[in-house]
Short mmCIF file of C-alpha atoms in Angstrom, two decimals:
data_model
loop_
_atom_site.label_atom_id
_atom_site.label_comp_id
_atom_site.label_asym_id
_atom_site.label_seq_id
_atom_site.Cartn_x
_atom_site.Cartn_y
_atom_site.Cartn_z
CA MET A 21 63.69 140.93 68.46
CA LEU A 22 62.03 139.14 71.29
CA ILE A 23 64.16 136.17 72.30
CA VAL A 24 62.63 133.22 74.16
CA GLY A 25 65.40 131.13 75.74
CA GLU A 26 64.75 127.50 74.86
CA LEU A 27 67.19 125.63 77.07
CA ILE A 28 65.02 124.63 80.05
CA ASN A 29 63.27 121.84 78.22
CA SER A 30 62.77 118.36 79.66
CA THR A 31 63.49 116.72 76.31
CA ARG A 32 67.13 117.61 77.02
CA LYS A 33 68.73 114.92 79.21
CA ALA A 34 70.57 117.28 81.55
CA ILE A 35 67.41 119.27 82.18
CA ALA A 36 65.31 116.15 82.78
CA ALA A 37 67.92 114.94 85.29
CA ALA A 38 67.99 118.33 87.05
CA ILE A 39 64.19 118.37 87.29
CA GLU A 40 64.02 114.84 88.72
CA ALA A 41 66.79 115.60 91.20
CA GLY A 42 65.15 118.87 92.25
CA ASP A 43 68.45 120.58 91.34
CA ARG A 44 67.47 124.22 91.73
CA ALA A 45 71.00 125.56 91.29
CA SER A 46 71.45 124.06 87.81
CA ILE A 47 68.09 125.26 86.54
CA GLN A 48 68.63 128.72 87.99
CA GLN A 49 72.09 129.03 86.46
CA ILE A 50 70.71 128.21 83.01
CA ALA A 51 67.92 130.74 83.53
CA LYS A 52 70.44 133.42 84.55
CA ASP A 53 72.78 132.63 81.67
CA GLN A 54 69.94 132.96 79.17
CA ALA A 55 68.74 136.21 80.75
CA ASN A 56 72.26 137.65 80.62
CA ALA A 57 72.58 136.61 77.00
CA GLY A 58 69.48 138.56 76.00
CA ALA A 59 66.46 136.28 76.55
CA ARG A 60 63.29 138.16 77.48
CA TYR A 61 61.23 135.04 78.22
CA ILE A 62 62.46 131.76 79.65
CA ASP A 63 60.74 128.77 78.09
CA VAL A 64 59.91 126.04 80.62
CA ASN A 65 58.91 122.56 79.51
CA ALA A 66 58.29 119.51 81.69
CA GLY A 67 56.42 117.54 79.06
CA SER A 68 58.70 114.51 79.22
CA PHE A 69 57.19 113.69 82.60
CA GLN A 70 53.60 112.94 81.67
CA ASP A 71 52.52 111.84 85.15
CA ARG A 72 54.25 114.63 87.01
CA GLU A 73 54.08 117.49 84.49
CA ILE A 74 51.77 119.56 86.70
CA GLU A 75 54.12 119.37 89.66
CA TYR A 76 57.32 119.83 87.65
CA LEU A 77 56.14 122.71 85.46
CA THR A 78 55.04 124.56 88.59
CA TRP A 79 58.40 123.87 90.21
CA LEU A 80 60.22 125.11 87.10
CA VAL A 81 58.31 128.40 87.08
CA GLN A 82 59.03 129.01 90.76
CA THR A 83 62.66 127.99 90.45
CA VAL A 84 63.29 130.14 87.37
CA GLN A 85 61.49 133.21 88.70
CA GLU A 86 63.44 133.07 91.97
CA ALA A 87 66.59 133.49 89.87
CA VAL A 88 65.60 135.97 87.16
CA GLU A 89 63.13 138.80 86.85
CA LEU A 90 61.67 137.54 83.62
CA PRO A 91 58.37 136.01 82.64
CA CYS A 92 58.20 132.39 81.48
CA CYS A 93 57.04 130.92 78.23
CA LEU A 94 54.87 128.05 79.50
CA ASP A 95 55.50 125.26 77.06
CA SER A 96 52.73 122.70 77.42
CA PRO A 97 49.53 121.60 75.68
CA ASN A 98 48.18 120.41 79.04
CA PRO A 99 45.61 122.86 80.49
CA ALA A 100 45.91 121.42 84.00
CA ALA A 101 49.69 121.92 83.99
CA LEU A 102 49.29 125.44 82.59
CA GLU A 103 46.69 126.38 85.21
CA ALA A 104 48.86 125.12 88.04
CA ALA A 105 51.90 126.94 86.65
CA LEU A 106 49.92 130.15 86.14
CA LYS A 107 48.95 130.18 89.83
CA VAL A 108 52.58 130.66 90.82
CA HIS A 109 53.78 132.67 87.80
CA LYS A 110 54.66 136.33 88.35
CA GLY A 111 54.08 138.82 85.52
CA ILE A 112 52.61 138.19 82.09
CA PRO A 113 53.57 134.80 80.69
CA MET A 114 53.58 133.54 77.15
CA ILE A 115 51.56 130.38 76.49
CA ASN A 116 53.26 128.00 74.07
CA SER A 117 51.09 127.09 72.22
CA ILE A 118 47.60 127.04 70.80
CA SER A 119 46.74 125.80 67.29
CA LEU A 120 43.75 125.04 65.10
CA GLU A 121 43.89 121.37 66.11
CA LYS A 122 40.41 120.89 67.54
CA GLU A 123 41.33 119.10 70.75
CA ARG A 124 44.22 121.40 71.65
CA CYS A 125 42.25 124.49 70.79
CA GLU A 126 39.18 123.57 72.83
CA LYS A 127 41.22 122.65 75.87
CA LEU A 128 43.49 125.68 75.86
CA LEU A 129 41.10 128.41 74.83
CA PRO A 130 39.61 128.90 78.32
CA VAL A 131 43.10 129.24 79.82
CA VAL A 132 44.25 131.74 77.21
CA THR A 133 41.14 133.87 76.89
CA ALA A 134 40.56 134.41 80.59
CA ASN A 135 43.71 136.48 80.81
CA ASP A 136 45.84 139.05 79.06
CA PHE A 137 48.57 136.56 78.17
CA LYS A 138 50.84 136.43 75.20
CA VAL A 139 50.19 133.33 73.13
CA VAL A 140 52.06 131.38 70.49
CA ALA A 141 49.66 130.45 67.68
CA LEU A 142 50.96 127.48 65.70
CA CYS A 143 49.99 127.27 62.04
CA MET A 144 48.84 123.69 62.57
CA SER A 145 45.42 122.17 62.00
CA ASP A 146 43.94 118.67 62.13
CA GLU A 147 45.01 118.36 58.50
CA GLY A 148 48.64 118.16 59.69
CA MET A 149 51.72 120.23 58.97
CA PRO A 150 51.33 123.02 56.40
CA ARG A 151 53.50 122.75 53.28
CA THR A 152 53.04 125.99 51.38
CA ALA A 153 52.84 129.65 52.34
CA ASP A 154 49.17 129.54 51.31
CA ASP A 155 48.52 126.65 53.72
CA ARG A 156 50.12 128.64 56.53
CA ILE A 157 48.29 131.85 55.75
CA ARG A 158 44.93 130.08 55.56
CA ILE A 159 45.49 128.51 58.99
CA ALA A 160 46.92 131.75 60.42
CA GLU A 161 43.91 133.77 59.26
CA GLU A 162 41.43 131.32 60.73
CA LEU A 163 43.34 130.98 63.99
CA VAL A 164 44.07 134.68 64.44
CA ASN A 165 40.49 135.67 63.70
CA PHE A 166 39.29 133.00 66.13
CA LEU A 167 41.60 134.37 68.84
CA LEU A 168 40.53 137.94 68.13
CA ASP A 169 36.88 136.85 68.39
CA HIS A 170 37.75 135.55 71.85
CA LYS A 171 39.09 138.97 72.90
CA ILE A 172 42.77 138.15 72.65
CA LYS A 173 44.62 141.28 71.60
CA LEU A 174 46.38 141.20 68.26
CA GLU A 175 49.63 142.44 69.79
CA ASN A 176 49.63 139.46 72.17
CA ILE A 177 49.57 136.91 69.35
CA TYR A 178 52.84 135.33 68.15
CA VAL A 179 52.14 133.31 65.02
CA ASP A 180 54.55 130.41 64.45
CA PRO A 181 54.35 129.46 60.76
CA LEU A 182 56.34 126.25 61.47
CA VAL A 183 59.73 125.74 59.93
CA GLN A 184 60.26 122.51 58.00
CA PRO A 185 63.47 120.97 56.62
CA VAL A 186 64.69 122.10 53.20
CA ALA A 187 66.36 118.70 52.84
CA THR A 188 62.87 117.16 52.74
CA ASP A 189 61.46 119.64 50.22
CA GLN A 190 63.55 122.48 48.88
CA THR A 191 60.56 124.81 48.76
CA PHE A 192 59.99 124.61 52.53
CA GLY A 193 62.36 127.45 53.46
CA ARG A 194 61.02 129.81 50.82
CA GLU A 195 57.40 129.06 51.71
CA PHE A 196 58.08 129.67 55.38
CA LEU A 197 59.77 133.00 54.64
CA LYS A 198 56.93 134.07 52.37
CA SER A 199 54.40 133.26 55.07
CA VAL A 200 56.25 135.35 57.66
CA GLU A 201 56.10 138.35 55.37
CA GLN A 202 52.45 137.89 54.47
CA ILE A 203 51.31 137.33 58.05
CA MET A 204 53.18 140.44 59.21
CA SER A 205 51.63 142.55 56.44
CA ARG A 206 48.07 141.22 56.75
CA PHE A 207 47.80 141.74 60.50
CA SER A 208 49.49 145.01 61.35
CA GLY A 209 50.78 144.81 64.93
CA ILE A 210 50.89 141.01 65.17
CA HIS A 211 54.11 139.10 65.82
CA THR A 212 55.75 136.08 64.23
CA ILE A 213 57.89 133.62 66.15
CA CYS A 214 59.61 130.35 65.42
CA GLY A 215 62.11 127.79 66.50
CA LEU A 216 64.07 127.48 63.30
CA SER A 217 66.55 124.65 63.79
CA ASN A 218 64.31 122.24 61.86
CA VAL A 219 65.18 124.02 58.62
CA SER A 220 68.62 122.37 58.50
CA TYR A 221 67.54 118.86 59.51
CA GLY A 222 69.39 116.27 57.42
CA LEU A 223 72.07 118.71 56.20
CA PRO A 224 75.67 119.35 57.25
CA GLN A 225 76.72 122.60 58.97
CA ARG A 226 73.38 122.90 60.69
CA LYS A 227 74.25 125.77 63.01
CA PHE A 228 75.56 127.84 60.13
CA LEU A 229 72.42 127.17 58.10
CA ASN A 230 70.22 128.01 61.09
CA ARG A 231 71.78 131.37 61.74
CA THR A 232 71.80 132.25 58.04
CA PHE A 233 68.10 131.40 57.95
CA MET A 234 67.54 133.60 61.00
CA ALA A 235 68.92 136.63 59.15
CA MET A 236 66.71 135.80 56.17
CA ALA A 237 63.63 135.49 58.38
CA ILE A 238 64.40 138.84 60.02
CA ALA A 239 64.62 140.35 56.53
CA LYS A 240 61.06 139.10 56.02
CA GLY A 241 59.80 140.59 59.28
CA LEU A 242 60.21 137.86 61.92
CA ASP A 243 60.27 139.67 65.28
CA ALA A 244 60.55 136.87 67.84
CA ALA A 245 62.36 133.54 68.10
CA ILE A 246 62.66 130.57 70.41
CA LEU A 247 66.36 129.77 70.42
CA ASP A 248 69.47 129.12 72.48
CA PRO A 249 70.67 132.58 73.48
CA LEU A 250 73.99 131.08 74.60
CA ASP A 251 74.77 130.37 70.94
CA LYS A 252 76.96 133.43 70.45
CA GLN A 253 77.16 133.15 66.69
CA MET A 254 73.37 132.96 66.43
CA MET A 255 72.99 136.00 68.66
CA ALA A 256 75.59 137.89 66.60
CA ASN A 257 73.53 137.14 63.48
CA VAL A 258 70.40 138.42 65.18
CA LEU A 259 72.16 141.64 66.18
CA ALA A 260 73.62 142.13 62.70
CA ALA A 261 70.32 141.47 60.96
CA GLU A 262 68.46 143.81 63.31
CA ALA A 263 70.94 146.61 62.60
CA LEU A 264 70.66 145.96 58.87
CA VAL A 265 66.85 146.28 58.82
CA GLY A 266 66.81 149.41 60.96
CA ARG A 267 65.56 147.87 64.18
CA ASP A 268 68.63 149.04 66.09
CA ASN A 269 68.75 152.79 66.73
CA PHE A 270 71.99 154.17 65.31
CA CYS A 271 73.23 150.53 65.27
CA MET A 272 74.15 151.03 68.91
CA ASN A 273 73.22 147.52 70.06
CA PHE A 274 75.46 146.09 67.38
CA ILE A 275 78.31 148.52 68.08
CA ASN A 276 78.10 147.94 71.84
CA ALA A 277 78.02 144.18 71.37
CA HIS A 278 81.11 144.49 69.19
CA LYS A 279 82.88 146.57 71.85
CA ALA A 280 81.97 143.94 74.45
CA GLY A 281 83.45 141.21 72.24
CA LYS A 282 80.05 139.63 71.69
CA ILE A 283 80.04 139.65 67.89
CA VAL A 284 81.40 136.16 67.43
CA CYS A 285 81.33 135.23 63.77
CA MET B 28 73.03 133.36 41.89
CA LEU B 29 75.02 135.05 39.20
CA ILE B 30 78.35 136.13 40.64
CA VAL B 31 80.35 138.92 39.00
CA GLY B 32 83.94 138.84 40.28
CA GLU B 33 84.87 142.37 41.29
CA LEU B 34 88.62 142.13 41.85
CA ILE B 35 90.03 143.40 38.54
CA ASN B 36 89.32 147.03 39.28
CA SER B 37 91.84 149.82 38.77
CA THR B 38 90.78 151.56 41.96
CA ARG B 39 92.68 148.77 43.73
CA LYS B 40 96.37 149.66 43.94
CA ALA B 41 97.72 146.22 43.02
CA ILE B 42 95.50 146.09 39.95
CA ALA B 43 96.43 149.60 38.84
CA ALA B 44 100.10 148.64 39.16
CA ALA B 45 99.59 145.42 37.18
CA ILE B 46 97.79 147.32 34.44
CA GLU B 47 100.49 149.96 34.17
CA ALA B 48 103.21 147.33 34.12
CA GLY B 49 101.38 145.24 31.54
CA ASP B 50 101.59 142.34 33.99
CA ARG B 51 99.46 139.75 32.21
CA ALA B 52 100.30 136.92 34.61
CA SER B 53 98.94 138.73 37.67
CA ILE B 54 95.70 139.78 35.98
CA GLN B 55 95.19 136.31 34.53
CA GLN B 56 95.78 134.62 37.88
CA ILE B 57 93.13 136.81 39.53
CA ALA B 58 90.74 136.06 36.68
CA LYS B 59 91.35 132.31 37.05
CA ASP B 60 91.01 132.40 40.83
CA GLN B 61 87.68 134.20 40.55
CA ALA B 62 86.44 131.77 37.89
CA ASN B 63 87.43 128.78 40.03
CA ALA B 64 85.67 130.32 43.01
CA GLY B 65 82.37 130.56 41.13
CA ALA B 66 82.36 133.86 39.23
CA ARG B 67 80.39 133.75 35.98
CA TYR B 68 81.44 137.22 34.81
CA ILE B 69 84.76 138.95 35.39
CA ASP B 70 84.35 142.66 36.03
CA VAL B 71 87.06 144.76 34.34
CA ASN B 72 87.59 148.40 35.24
CA ALA B 73 90.33 150.73 34.03
CA GLY B 74 88.57 153.94 35.05
CA SER B 75 91.44 155.20 37.19
CA PHE B 76 93.37 155.88 34.01
CA GLN B 77 91.29 158.58 32.39
CA ASP B 78 93.64 159.22 29.51
CA ARG B 79 94.37 155.60 28.73
CA GLU B 80 91.09 153.92 29.69
CA ILE B 81 90.33 152.90 26.10
CA GLU B 82 93.67 151.16 25.70
CA TYR B 83 93.72 149.59 29.16
CA LEU B 84 90.11 148.35 29.20
CA THR B 85 90.72 146.65 25.84
CA TRP B 86 93.92 145.11 27.17
CA LEU B 87 92.11 143.86 30.28
CA VAL B 88 89.39 142.16 28.23
CA GLN B 89 91.97 140.43 26.02
CA THR B 90 94.15 139.45 28.94
CA VAL B 91 91.28 138.07 31.00
CA GLN B 92 89.67 136.16 28.14
CA GLU B 93 92.96 134.50 27.23
CA ALA B 94 92.96 133.01 30.73
CA VAL B 95 89.31 132.11 31.36
CA GLU B 96 86.36 131.14 29.22
CA LEU B 97 84.06 133.69 30.76
CA PRO B 98 82.47 136.89 29.56
CA CYS B 99 83.46 140.19 31.11
CA CYS B 100 81.43 142.78 32.91
CA LEU B 101 82.64 145.98 31.23
CA ASP B 102 82.76 148.52 34.01
CA SER B 103 82.87 151.98 32.47
CA PRO B 104 80.61 154.94 31.75
CA ASN B 105 82.81 155.84 28.76
CA PRO B 106 81.20 154.84 25.44
CA ALA B 107 84.50 155.05 23.55
CA ALA B 108 86.17 152.67 26.01
CA LEU B 109 83.20 150.32 25.88
CA GLU B 110 83.15 150.29 22.09
CA ALA B 111 86.84 149.53 21.90
CA ALA B 112 86.55 146.78 24.51
CA LEU B 113 83.52 145.29 22.75
CA LYS B 114 85.50 144.92 19.53
CA VAL B 115 87.81 142.40 21.19
CA HIS B 116 85.34 140.83 23.63
CA LYS B 117 84.27 137.23 23.01
CA GLY B 118 80.77 136.13 23.99
CA ILE B 119 77.99 138.21 25.52
CA PRO B 120 79.28 140.83 27.94
CA MET B 121 77.53 142.69 30.69
CA ILE B 122 77.67 146.49 30.51
CA ASN B 123 78.16 148.09 33.91
CA SER B 124 76.25 150.41 33.91
CA ILE B 125 73.49 152.59 32.55
CA SER B 126 71.29 154.88 34.67
CA LEU B 127 68.64 157.55 34.35
CA GLU B 128 71.30 160.25 34.62
CA LYS B 129 70.72 162.10 31.37
CA GLU B 130 74.30 162.37 30.19
CA ARG B 131 75.24 158.78 30.99
CA CYS B 132 72.03 157.45 29.52
CA GLU B 133 72.30 159.33 26.22
CA LYS B 134 75.90 158.33 25.72
CA LEU B 135 75.50 154.66 26.56
CA LEU B 136 72.15 153.89 25.01
CA PRO B 137 73.49 153.46 21.46
CA VAL B 138 76.14 151.01 22.73
CA VAL B 139 73.67 148.97 24.73
CA THR B 140 70.74 148.91 22.36
CA ALA B 141 72.67 147.92 19.26
CA ASN B 142 73.39 144.52 20.76
CA ASP B 143 71.97 141.71 22.84
CA PHE B 144 74.07 142.55 25.88
CA LYS B 145 73.29 142.18 29.51
CA VAL B 146 73.14 145.53 31.23
CA VAL B 147 73.34 146.76 34.79
CA ALA B 148 70.66 149.44 35.31
CA LEU B 149 71.53 151.67 38.27
CA CYS B 150 68.66 153.20 40.20
CA MET B 151 70.25 156.61 39.88
CA SER B 152 68.89 159.77 38.29
CA ASP B 153 69.98 163.36 38.03
CA GLU B 154 68.24 163.93 41.35
CA GLY B 155 71.03 161.94 43.04
CA MET B 156 71.08 158.81 45.16
CA PRO B 157 67.69 157.32 46.02
CA ARG B 158 66.82 157.13 49.73
CA THR B 159 63.62 155.13 49.99
CA ALA B 160 62.28 152.00 48.33
CA ASP B 161 59.73 154.21 46.58
CA ASP B 162 62.53 156.38 45.14
CA ARG B 163 64.25 153.27 43.81
CA ILE B 164 61.11 151.75 42.35
CA ARG B 165 60.15 154.99 40.62
CA ILE B 166 63.58 155.20 38.97
CA ALA B 167 63.62 151.46 38.20
CA GLU B 168 60.23 151.62 36.50
CA GLU B 169 61.21 154.58 34.36
CA LEU B 170 64.60 153.13 33.46
CA VAL B 171 63.37 149.59 32.78
CA ASN B 172 60.49 150.80 30.64
CA PHE B 173 62.91 153.05 28.75
CA LEU B 174 65.25 150.11 28.11
CA LEU B 175 62.35 147.88 27.06
CA ASP B 176 61.19 150.61 24.65
CA HIS B 177 64.67 150.44 23.13
CA LYS B 178 64.32 146.68 22.53
CA ILE B 179 66.49 145.51 25.39
CA LYS B 180 65.10 142.21 26.65
CA LEU B 181 63.78 142.15 30.20
CA GLU B 182 65.88 139.09 31.06
CA ASN B 183 69.03 140.99 30.09
CA ILE B 184 68.39 143.78 32.60
CA TYR B 185 70.10 143.67 36.01
CA VAL B 186 68.65 146.42 38.20
CA ASP B 187 71.02 147.69 40.89
CA PRO B 188 68.90 149.44 43.55
CA LEU B 189 72.08 150.88 45.15
CA VAL B 190 73.06 149.89 48.65
CA GLN B 191 73.69 152.74 51.09
CA PRO B 192 75.19 152.65 54.59
CA VAL B 193 72.92 151.88 57.53
CA ALA B 194 75.30 153.89 59.71
CA THR B 195 74.23 157.00 57.77
CA ASP B 196 70.51 156.28 57.99
CA GLN B 197 69.20 153.17 59.68
CA THR B 198 66.37 152.83 57.19
CA PHE B 199 68.74 152.40 54.24
CA GLY B 200 69.11 148.62 54.54
CA ARG B 201 65.40 147.99 54.91
CA GLU B 202 64.52 150.28 52.01
CA PHE B 203 67.06 148.57 49.78
CA LEU B 204 65.70 145.11 50.66
CA LYS B 205 62.13 146.24 50.06
CA SER B 206 63.07 147.59 46.65
CA VAL B 207 64.72 144.30 45.62
CA GLU B 208 61.51 142.45 46.42
CA GLN B 209 59.27 144.92 44.66
CA ILE B 210 61.40 145.15 41.53
CA MET B 211 61.53 141.34 41.27
CA SER B 212 57.77 141.06 41.65
CA ARG B 213 56.80 143.93 39.32
CA PHE B 214 58.98 142.78 36.41
CA SER B 215 58.72 139.01 36.22
CA GLY B 216 61.94 137.67 34.65
CA ILE B 217 64.11 140.68 35.45
CA HIS B 218 67.21 140.43 37.63
CA THR B 219 68.54 142.45 40.55
CA ILE B 220 72.23 142.91 41.24
CA CYS B 221 74.32 144.89 43.67
CA GLY B 222 77.68 145.43 45.23
CA LEU B 223 76.69 145.43 48.86
CA SER B 224 79.76 146.36 50.85
CA ASN B 225 78.55 149.96 51.22
CA VAL B 226 75.88 148.78 53.65
CA SER B 227 78.42 148.40 56.46
CA TYR B 228 80.38 151.61 55.84
CA GLY B 229 81.26 153.26 59.16
CA LEU B 230 80.55 150.16 61.26
CA PRO B 231 82.79 147.52 62.83
CA GLN B 232 82.82 143.89 61.61
CA ARG B 233 82.11 144.98 58.06
CA LYS B 234 82.65 141.62 56.37
CA PHE B 235 80.29 139.91 58.79
CA LEU B 236 77.63 142.57 58.21
CA ASN B 237 78.11 142.33 54.45
CA ARG B 238 77.59 138.59 54.28
CA THR B 239 74.63 138.72 56.65
CA PHE B 240 73.09 141.37 54.40
CA MET B 241 73.74 139.14 51.38
CA ALA B 242 71.63 136.35 52.91
CA MET B 243 68.88 138.87 53.66
CA ALA B 244 68.95 140.21 50.11
CA ILE B 245 68.73 136.67 48.71
CA ALA B 246 65.69 136.11 50.94
CA LYS B 247 64.15 139.11 49.17
CA GLY B 248 64.95 137.78 45.70
CA LEU B 249 68.36 139.21 44.76
CA ASP B 250 69.75 136.91 42.08
CA ALA B 251 73.08 138.48 41.11
CA ALA B 252 75.92 140.20 42.94
CA ILE B 253 79.18 141.97 42.24
CA LEU B 254 81.52 140.70 44.94
CA ASP B 255 84.86 139.15 45.79
CA PRO B 256 84.38 135.44 45.08
CA LEU B 257 87.63 134.69 46.92
CA ASP B 258 85.92 135.73 50.16
CA LYS B 259 85.13 132.17 51.28
CA GLN B 260 82.82 133.19 54.08
CA MET B 261 80.79 135.37 51.73
CA MET B 262 80.54 132.54 49.21
CA ALA B 263 79.49 130.12 51.98
CA ASN B 264 76.70 132.53 52.92
CA VAL B 265 75.58 132.71 49.30
CA LEU B 266 75.49 128.91 49.05
CA ALA B 267 73.63 128.55 52.35
CA ALA B 268 71.07 131.21 51.47
CA GLU B 269 70.51 129.72 48.03
CA ALA B 270 69.85 126.28 49.56
CA LEU B 271 67.49 127.84 52.11
CA VAL B 272 65.32 129.56 49.48
CA GLY B 273 65.13 126.51 47.23
CA ARG B 274 67.49 127.67 44.49
CA ASP B 275 69.77 124.67 44.99
CA ASN B 276 68.32 121.37 43.77
CA PHE B 277 68.33 118.88 46.64
CA CYS B 278 70.79 121.27 48.34
CA MET B 279 73.51 119.52 46.33
CA ASN B 280 75.64 122.62 45.71
CA PHE B 281 75.71 123.26 49.44
CA ILE B 282 76.40 119.62 50.32
CA ASN B 283 79.14 119.32 47.70
CA ALA B 284 80.74 122.57 48.84
CA HIS B 285 80.69 121.22 52.38
CA LYS B 286 82.34 117.96 51.27
CA ALA B 287 84.99 119.99 49.45
CA GLY B 288 85.69 121.98 52.62
CA LYS B 289 84.36 125.17 51.06
CA ILE B 290 81.76 126.07 53.69
CA VAL B 291 83.97 128.33 55.76
CA CYS B 292 81.92 130.00 58.45
#
């Protein structure tokens, strides 16, 4: 399971304050904590600062990569901010995200296709959020084929089928899960990714629902997630689910995590 | 989710002692507790007493059904014990279980086919335990078609694909999950059932692994389980997973369980 640590996001007040104050130590500590907890990419988002996103996203990449030897997940729809951040980024980043929305797609395609980056492909079009698995698969097929036509490698594509709240429509969880399975089987070698906390919006016990849904999504083939790796219960669920679907040789990751007291449930 | 309460089983020391002592109160309390916790069938097993199974299984059915208005899941491969128990059973029982093993199948078929019972169909043949999803599906197809040929209704069949430990072979969990999905899609209207605690055999944190696996199996379509309904964390996982796959109208079961303090996680 490829974990993208989600915490360095300017929509969070503490992060926005640290960015504005140029507080390197705080940002670097959060990057280190996420790396130690198992993140393999550190998401960086400065989108709350529209006028200074270029400057701040670049600063975040430099600040994070001084602290950890990990690539970033560059979380912006702004090609100018991405290009500036890419100039200072070391290693192979993930671009978060492209979609079938015409404006976003046209702007980001040159950035993505010029390089051998990993890219999050949102199942979103100008028709809005998908509702059914069929909606998602239709968008995914068009978007993936479009990216392949532009020489992006299949194994660099992370399709995000978009989680929606089951409290809004009780079919939303099932349709999401179905789409993960179908995307993984139609494009052998592709990846699926998501941030799944939306699924529990409007319900009690959200964290419990989120981690239960994570195990269910792993059962369906999900192999990457944007999440808070400091959430020990969530990470325990990921480890358990991975062992249970045979993605953990001899269950050693799970057993070692247990021995280290990391299986908090 | 159809829950079969597993606790009244003579392989458990306290139950064996209660049976031998004719302790109605203890058996009835466990039956009531399981019913209150959400069981819709009460499994009864007196198989530890080979010589007295007929007498004891009959006594268990009578004792349980005096205490709760639920049918029993008659857990025996012994046709004489089943026939005796059926004579006193009220309502429509579940027979646990038939399989493709020649001896078991020949003996039990007359009991099962003479009536409109529900029946657990184990994916087991004389070749032994299945290892892969393909093994399970091959046995399931042969067994289900055989039962259908003998006028058993599809909706009365509960296929148990047989959970095996991931610590023995790390593919066992994945193959089980795959078989649940394929059986549910090949036979529209059929059910799948299992007792899943075997999955974690040989590993630490077994209860956590078991309930995580339950959520994963529900994601794949499992719609019945033989389990301990007094395990509050397991039941919370069942409720969460059911809400997340749209089997809980407006998530009301989950919300009400939360309000009643039953979502223990």
